[in-house]
């Protein structure tokens, strides 16, 4: 048990170092934005897919923003995917599409497998362009965002691109404020650091896009995927295609405003992530195209949601070993438990603090200790997801469209 | 103190210590001082002409009548912008031989607005904008905050532009000038040797006047026998019109490749070869004399374009780009972007679109062996002197 216990501490320390290093790189290191300055180009034709399932509260704002995008006339097509909505999503889409029928071409999906991945797969048959961007229905793109997201695709090695997601409904309650900080840490620091260090930035399934031929070369969208974005990221990576993260390509989104919604969201993410781990973990390590650093970072990234279980196991072992007085110096165990619990997985705090500093959000940094609440809730949800996945239902079973509940947009954004 | 009291005290102390970090957060939850979402502007300020347009709007809104009235007139008219800065509208002979009003410290802090061709004297520091409704000719060894011309614009030698410069016509920058910030025009932007720059944009950007005649185009590659992956000694993975090549490799001179090329290390395109697609090298990319790339040329480190190279798409490097003499990037129909940290341009190189050096761009003075008989013989400051 002691060996396992110290092994767990060792693994936690690896993540500690990883997140601390990312934070230091973001604050002190050289930042990579190689495609950001491409302001003049022979812009290619682009298709934007907007999956929408019961999105009547938000879809109008999304499509209105699409109508105002700065992109050459005739080269941009928007396909809102009305996936068997039972509300007024379809009507709203048709109404807005009627104003620009050449640009907005609705796809009313009435049959097929459940899930966002399945909807995207069906919609891809309508896509005639090489570059496909995907936005969730609650996202509001800025005017210049399409060009920013398209620019990396001039690089023939790029298979996917990801922008930064910024919560709009920050001030609703403590949960939304905590999630805003987590998003900030995840994008402003974690993703950008991985971009800086030539590691594995992740395509997040929205505010991003893929190269159609690249995706098709690695198998297209997988219908049974719970996290089609993570799945695509790793298949593209192993197929020799890079994912680019563009930190300045920002887009507003809605984060969950209730704890049950948040728990359902993190549950879904954990299951999806673990599914990708099961499918590609070993293939990642044995892929000859990748550098060692990419393999290591990708491997660590895939195990992020497993670490919750590992952490709980570590705490349990620590307590047991302390009560058993196994080691000559019991205090050592207490110190080990408290130190890694304070720093290890909590190394995310480095990233969140650094991110809020970079964003100039100095007031909300005071809420950093409250992230612990979210962390504990996530710990429970992720552990449940991991346990049920590996011990109960297998991956891919019971896949259904689970989406974040929407609330009416309360903030008018200019 | 009894045991119970001691335990309670200990618990209380531990609780206080554990909750102490939450106090600032509780205050923030109560006061809600920082609850706005991160500000994202929907406008697209990447437009290089943004400041020029803003200044033109200012002129149109506030002083258009004065500028129009000054055309052909001998007398200058002075005023103040709503923002508080002084302006002076000049026209006719006043504009042709403009002597800017200087402050006690010898600088001109008055915006000069000319309704006719404007000629500015040498050795003057302008800390306010200068505008010409017709053409503008700046004096030598002068410093300008910003210059705007509705016609052509000529910047005198060894001058410095601090913020931006724009001409609706041609923009000619004499030798030894430093362009900080944005430089744009709507026709041809020409920089003489010895200049340094940051960000340029024009339908045509021409570097240097001393390059002489462009070399003859190399013979076209054999269209009937394009290069195949098996012709390379490296391991090549072919996916979706793309060759992923492991290790350093070189495309032999004069060969044709019909695919995108991605190299895991450095890539060399031999002289005269043609790639119908894009090229990416994770390390360095070297394109030999006369070679052509129809799409983008990308490198994780340095990109070097030889003499007479043609690249149809963006040139992207994370370190340096060297534009060889008479190389051509983009076309009038398909302008593009060159973007990197540092750019070194050879005489006669041309770009259509944007040239953006995040650190610096330089156009070195050619050495004696490179100079043509037409090159001016008077000494020009070294590029390092300009940048210091």
Short mmCIF file of C-alpha atoms in Angstrom, two decimals, chain A residues 30 32-35 37-42 65 68-70 140-144 154-157 164 166-168 170-172 174 177 198 213-214 217 239-242 250-252 288-289 359 361-364 366-367 369-370 372 413-414, chain B residues 21-22 24-29 32-44 46 48 199 201 235 237 239-240 242 244 246 260-262 278-280 282 295-296 298 314 316-319 334-337 339 341 352-354 356 358:
data_model
loop_
_atom_site.label_atom_id
_atom_site.label_comp_id
_atom_site.label_asym_id
_atom_site.label_seq_id
_atom_site.Cartn_x
_atom_site.Cartn_y
_atom_site.Cartn_z
CA UNK A 30 7.40 33.26 -25.42
CA UNK A 32 3.00 31.72 -30.10
CA UNK A 33 0.39 33.32 -32.34
CA UNK A 34 1.82 32.53 -35.77
CA UNK A 35 -1.41 32.92 -37.72
CA UNK A 37 -1.50 38.53 -38.26
CA UNK A 38 -2.90 37.09 -41.46
CA UNK A 39 -5.23 39.95 -42.32
CA UNK A 40 -5.01 39.76 -46.11
CA UNK A 41 -5.49 36.55 -48.02
CA UNK A 42 -7.34 34.76 -50.75
CA UNK A 65 -24.33 37.53 -35.27
CA UNK A 68 -22.96 40.44 -39.43
CA UNK A 69 -19.69 38.56 -39.94
CA UNK A 70 -16.77 40.12 -41.79
CA UNK A 140 -22.06 34.81 -30.45
CA UNK A 141 -19.12 35.22 -32.82
CA UNK A 142 -17.43 38.58 -33.29
CA UNK A 143 -17.21 40.10 -36.77
CA UNK A 144 -13.60 39.15 -37.38
CA UNK A 154 -3.32 28.01 -44.80
CA UNK A 155 -0.77 25.84 -43.01
CA UNK A 156 -1.09 22.42 -44.67
CA UNK A 157 -0.28 20.69 -41.37
CA UNK A 164 -11.34 30.87 -26.78
CA UNK A 166 -15.69 33.30 -22.74
CA UNK A 167 -18.71 33.01 -20.42
CA UNK A 168 -21.27 35.74 -20.89
CA UNK A 170 -20.73 35.54 -15.40
CA UNK A 171 -22.53 37.50 -12.75
CA UNK A 172 -25.53 35.22 -12.27
CA UNK A 174 -21.30 31.94 -7.46
CA UNK A 177 -18.37 33.10 -11.47
CA UNK A 198 4.11 22.67 -29.34
CA UNK A 213 -10.36 16.13 -45.82
CA UNK A 214 -8.25 15.70 -42.70
CA UNK A 217 -8.88 10.81 -43.56
CA UNK A 239 -2.94 11.14 -38.22
CA UNK A 240 -0.29 13.88 -38.49
CA UNK A 241 -2.61 16.88 -38.28
CA UNK A 242 -2.08 19.67 -35.80
CA UNK A 250 -12.86 34.88 -28.48
CA UNK A 251 -16.54 34.06 -28.46
CA UNK A 252 -19.21 34.33 -25.78
CA UNK A 288 5.63 7.21 -34.72
CA UNK A 289 4.59 10.61 -36.05
CA UNK A 359 -7.32 39.08 -18.25
CA UNK A 361 -9.83 40.49 -13.72
CA UNK A 362 -8.26 41.26 -10.40
CA UNK A 363 -11.46 41.43 -8.39
CA UNK A 364 -12.61 37.92 -9.13
CA UNK A 366 -10.44 36.81 -4.59
CA UNK A 367 -12.93 34.04 -5.32
CA UNK A 369 -10.70 29.63 -2.67
CA UNK A 370 -14.31 29.04 -3.68
CA UNK A 372 -12.64 24.31 -4.03
CA UNK A 413 -23.87 42.39 -25.75
CA UNK A 414 -22.51 45.15 -27.92
CA UNK B 21 -8.65 32.93 2.73
CA UNK B 22 -12.38 33.12 2.07
CA UNK B 24 -11.82 38.58 0.54
CA UNK B 25 -13.96 36.31 -1.61
CA UNK B 26 -16.97 36.77 0.63
CA UNK B 27 -16.53 40.49 0.34
CA UNK B 28 -16.36 40.22 -3.45
CA UNK B 29 -19.50 38.05 -3.52
CA UNK B 32 -19.92 42.20 -6.87
CA UNK B 33 -17.23 44.56 -8.12
CA UNK B 34 -15.96 42.28 -10.89
CA UNK B 35 -18.89 40.46 -12.49
CA UNK B 36 -18.79 41.68 -16.06
CA UNK B 37 -17.80 39.19 -18.75
CA UNK B 38 -14.43 39.63 -20.40
CA UNK B 39 -14.82 42.41 -22.89
CA UNK B 40 -14.78 41.26 -26.50
CA UNK B 41 -15.10 43.89 -29.12
CA UNK B 42 -17.12 42.87 -32.15
CA UNK B 43 -15.38 45.39 -34.36
CA UNK B 44 -12.46 44.11 -36.32
CA UNK B 46 -7.11 44.38 -37.46
CA UNK B 48 -4.43 48.64 -40.87
CA UNK B 199 3.58 46.61 -40.71
CA UNK B 201 -0.15 46.99 -46.53
CA UNK B 235 9.36 7.84 -45.68
CA UNK B 237 2.75 9.30 -45.92
CA UNK B 239 -3.18 11.60 -47.07
CA UNK B 240 -5.75 13.80 -48.70
CA UNK B 242 -0.80 15.95 -48.70
CA UNK B 244 3.85 14.08 -44.83
CA UNK B 246 9.60 12.26 -42.15
CA UNK B 260 0.84 19.91 -50.19
CA UNK B 261 4.15 19.14 -48.53
CA UNK B 262 4.68 18.84 -44.79
CA UNK B 278 1.44 24.61 -49.85
CA UNK B 279 4.68 23.78 -48.08
CA UNK B 280 5.26 23.46 -44.35
CA UNK B 282 8.47 22.23 -38.85
CA UNK B 295 -0.11 28.25 -51.97
CA UNK B 296 1.39 28.99 -48.55
CA UNK B 298 5.17 27.97 -43.68
CA UNK B 314 0.82 33.47 -47.15
CA UNK B 316 4.36 32.36 -42.31
CA UNK B 317 7.36 31.94 -40.09
CA UNK B 318 7.81 31.89 -36.34
CA UNK B 319 11.25 33.38 -36.52
CA UNK B 334 -4.95 37.41 -54.74
CA UNK B 335 -3.15 39.58 -52.19
CA UNK B 336 -1.76 37.77 -49.20
CA UNK B 337 0.30 38.19 -46.03
CA UNK B 339 4.05 37.41 -41.20
CA UNK B 341 9.14 38.15 -36.17
CA UNK B 352 0.88 42.10 -52.76
CA UNK B 353 -0.99 42.63 -49.51
CA UNK B 354 0.44 42.74 -46.03
CA UNK B 356 3.99 42.25 -40.99
CA UNK B 358 6.29 41.72 -35.26
#
